[in-house]
Amino acid sequence: MAATDETPGEGFADPTGDPLLRTRFALPARPATFVRRPRLAGHLDQALATPLTMVNGSAGAGKTLLVADWASNLSRPVAWLTAESTDQAPGVFWAHVLQALRAAGVQVASEVGSPAEAGRVDQRTLTRLAADLEGRDDATLVVLDEFDRVVSREIAEQLEFVLHHAGRGLRLILVTRTEPLLPLHRYRASGEMTEIRDAELAFTPDEAHELLTRHGLDLPASAVLALVERTRGWAAGLRLCALAARQGTDPHAYLKQFEADHSAVADFLLAEVLDRQAPGTQDLLLRISVLERCCPDLVNVLTQRTDAEPILAALQRENAFVHYLGHSWYSLHPLFAEILRAHLRERFPGLEPELRSRAAQWLRRSGALPEALAQGAAADDWEFTARAVVDDLALGQFFTGLRSDDLSALFERMGPDVRGPAPDLVRAARELAGRDVEHGLAHLHRAEEELARDGATDPAAAGLTCALLEALAARLTGTPGRAERAAEQASALRPEVPRHLLDEHPELNALLLTHLGSARLWAGRFEDARAVLSAVAGRPGGAAMALPRWEALGHLALIDYLNGWLGRAEHKALAAAGQAQRYSLPQRSGAGLGALVRAAVLIDRDELDEAQALLDEAAASHPLVADPVEEAGRVLTRGRLLLARGDARAALAAADAVVPAVMNSPWAEDHAAALACAAYLAQGRPESARRAAERVADRRAACTVQAARARLATGHPEEALAMLDDLPEMDRPGPAVTVRATLVRAQAAHGLGDHTAAHRLLGRALLDGRRDQLRLPFLEAGPWIRPLLGTGRLRELAGGWLVPGAGHGSPAPTAQPQQPALVVEDLSAREHDVLRRLAEMRSTEEIAADLHVSVNTVKTHLKSIYRKLAVSRRGDAVRRARDARIL
């Protein structure tokens, strides 16, 4: 309840003779725009149960109005005293406290009396007051507002005496900018203290929205959130911004663009915070305004003093918009820092770049390279900034996907007039990261020429960086020899680089090996590529290694796929996807080879919709590195999908597509020829198929199998079998190749009339293909295979994954029933998997986890299932499937 309006009675005057001002005992009035915050009021309710409560926050944090509003809604008297700097004399202070009690209607025993001297208070007065309060049935609430103005240790000790001896009869609430001199640790340890601090006082976005609304401003949630982030929820900042915005012609534009250094916010902070400090502290605050964060040693470098530590600690204790981050590091409130920087430029023109350069050098020596680079760039000290990136082996971060955009944006302002090997290496990295090989190589070659005559840059670190960029250029252009030379150069230079730098930046060597592995893969040297890529995939290193590991796993998956090992390929591709998800690699990193390999595996399983979704995802991404390996993989996989969907003409166009590269890739040529062969066979043009396949038939087993298929289609089964008998000995193909080879043998035997051999070979192909669900080779085999799959043992081997019906051990039906007309179109095998789990009442997320696919992929399958079953809901899909005997 509010304080009474009674005039202080005679005998309760200030011992100095000054009148006791009624306004100091009245609860402050709340403005019409005041926002009541239930979360804080609820926290303050705990003050009724603890002897001591402290509401501690910076200037303008909304402390006083919060407590005043809470107190006004209580059904009991609250003694309120707004402290002033004149209250340092104990007699004066206690005279005001006693009057606050009386003004609130709290009857104080007459024997307590009142101090007669300004400089002292009789101990009997304090003892009697404590006894009087302790003997009451209901606790007395006393609020001391702006208590930070009371700096007398003697008064603090007297207040602690009364609080302690009053026991349950007193609830003391201190509203302050600083921690009082009371023994707070004791109250905290015993759980007898309620605290509300700056972080809790900050406005939430919802509270800020209500505040702005009360000021007549209706802003979208995004604009409110941006304002809260800029002000850190600081109450006075939000109110001052709202008031200023209302005076403008376009409030929305003002709040979006307002310049803090020319506003009421600046006036408030300068008057309430900066001007209250001693001249030396003001100078310190101005100088550290150029820093995102600071520690005493760094501040001493900027101020050329040695006393930064106690000053920073004091500012933090005083809530002077200096926040403690832990481990001796501090930061300024961003708005305060912005205003101080503007003040610094006005008061000391030209000092800011010097301060930033000093800070950059200290930060680099301390190992805080990202902050050092930011300070160097802000100081326009590009020579230092570029050299720091190169000498610290940090240039590889242009390509890790984690800081790539930040680094590129940082150096965007570096002008062409900045010359030297380090700036040119940075330019080369930026261009190559943007896939501009021509300009990237021009900068790289100029840097290499300059290194021979420039001693400012560490030659070993610069040389290693050159090797990385050379390897990347080799990968992008499809030049394996160049990549090998870059790797040799790196091996020679690595012993000359400090070990700690190599340990701090494992991504540099990992990226170089990934580029080398990709170049070797392009050259068809699969085992050599596997050796270096496996070294990257198996190396730990946290987020810095995430993208190299992701790429290495994708390349290893492609090698396994090209060799026919679909299960291994899928495992590595999923591991690559997990790496991207775990470290939240940015969208710019692209879908990668892993997604293409997973799509290719799905095509072999005849799960075409899911394969299409993965290919679309890969097409929509914009990878950091788009090399010939990935481009060839994308073209060939899309061609195989088109062929599987029956579009042989488009598949032939894909097979004829040219992937730009300095040298041709043997495996890309082989698989393009195999695709063309399969497309010609699908068109019924066996001679064209034979010509397409036989020019590469002796290079890899997959091509030999396609050539044998073509020979078989031209009516030469003996020649087809002879070709398979002469498969390259160096090849160790996996099931995707061997199943196709076995099917060719089975078809040849069937054509030659050896039905026993045809059944035996077809059974072997089914056994080998069942584990990886290899459906496409059987679908490609042609009409001869269908009657065989419906008989005896072969029906059992194919049942459940290749053809509808019972699995192993169940008798084959004499005739395959026709699907009821309820079903518009047959479901794919993967759609069957989804539908079965749908019938088990599993969620979309659970189905995705069980099938090791994404939630979006499951949603794609569900849409297809609904379409094929002519339904629109899950329950209807399950019922329709049961009616159709699909489930």
Short mmCIF file of C-alpha atoms in Angstrom, two decimals, residues 432 435 437 471-479 511 514-522 533 551-552 554-555 558 592-593 596 623-635 659-661 667:
data_model
loop_
_atom_site.label_atom_id
_atom_site.label_comp_id
_atom_site.label_asym_id
_atom_site.label_seq_id
_atom_site.Cartn_x
_atom_site.Cartn_y
_atom_site.Cartn_z
CA LEU A 432 39.06 -20.34 -55.17
CA ARG A 435 35.15 -21.41 -57.58
CA VAL A 437 39.85 -20.77 -60.61
CA ALA A 471 45.97 -28.85 -54.37
CA LEU A 472 42.55 -27.23 -54.39
CA ALA A 473 43.13 -25.77 -57.86
CA ALA A 474 44.25 -29.19 -59.05
CA ARG A 475 41.10 -30.77 -57.67
CA LEU A 476 38.82 -28.15 -59.23
CA THR A 477 40.48 -28.47 -62.65
CA GLY A 478 40.91 -32.25 -62.63
CA THR A 479 44.72 -32.16 -62.70
CA LEU A 511 41.88 -30.27 -46.59
CA THR A 514 41.05 -34.41 -49.23
CA HIS A 515 41.93 -32.43 -52.37
CA LEU A 516 44.67 -34.97 -53.16
CA GLY A 517 42.27 -37.86 -52.60
CA SER A 518 39.66 -36.30 -54.87
CA ALA A 519 42.26 -35.75 -57.62
CA ARG A 520 43.46 -39.36 -57.31
CA LEU A 521 39.88 -40.60 -57.45
CA TRP A 522 39.32 -38.57 -60.62
CA LEU A 533 40.90 -40.13 -47.62
CA GLU A 551 34.04 -34.76 -47.79
CA ALA A 552 36.42 -37.66 -47.21
CA GLY A 554 31.59 -38.90 -49.27
CA HIS A 555 34.52 -39.72 -51.56
CA LEU A 558 31.73 -43.14 -53.98
CA GLY A 592 27.93 -33.46 -51.09
CA LEU A 593 28.93 -36.73 -52.66
CA LEU A 596 24.63 -38.56 -54.55
CA PRO A 623 28.77 -26.39 -52.46
CA LEU A 624 31.94 -24.68 -51.28
CA VAL A 625 33.89 -26.97 -53.61
CA ALA A 626 32.29 -28.21 -56.86
CA ASP A 627 34.88 -30.48 -58.49
CA PRO A 628 34.74 -32.80 -61.51
CA VAL A 629 34.24 -35.86 -59.27
CA GLU A 630 31.03 -34.49 -57.82
CA GLU A 631 29.85 -33.13 -61.16
CA ALA A 632 30.39 -36.48 -62.88
CA GLY A 633 28.66 -38.27 -60.02
CA ARG A 634 25.68 -35.93 -60.28
CA VAL A 635 25.36 -36.29 -64.07
CA VAL A 659 32.45 -32.63 -67.39
CA PRO A 660 35.02 -29.80 -67.66
CA ALA A 661 38.47 -31.00 -66.58
CA TRP A 667 35.96 -44.28 -64.33
#
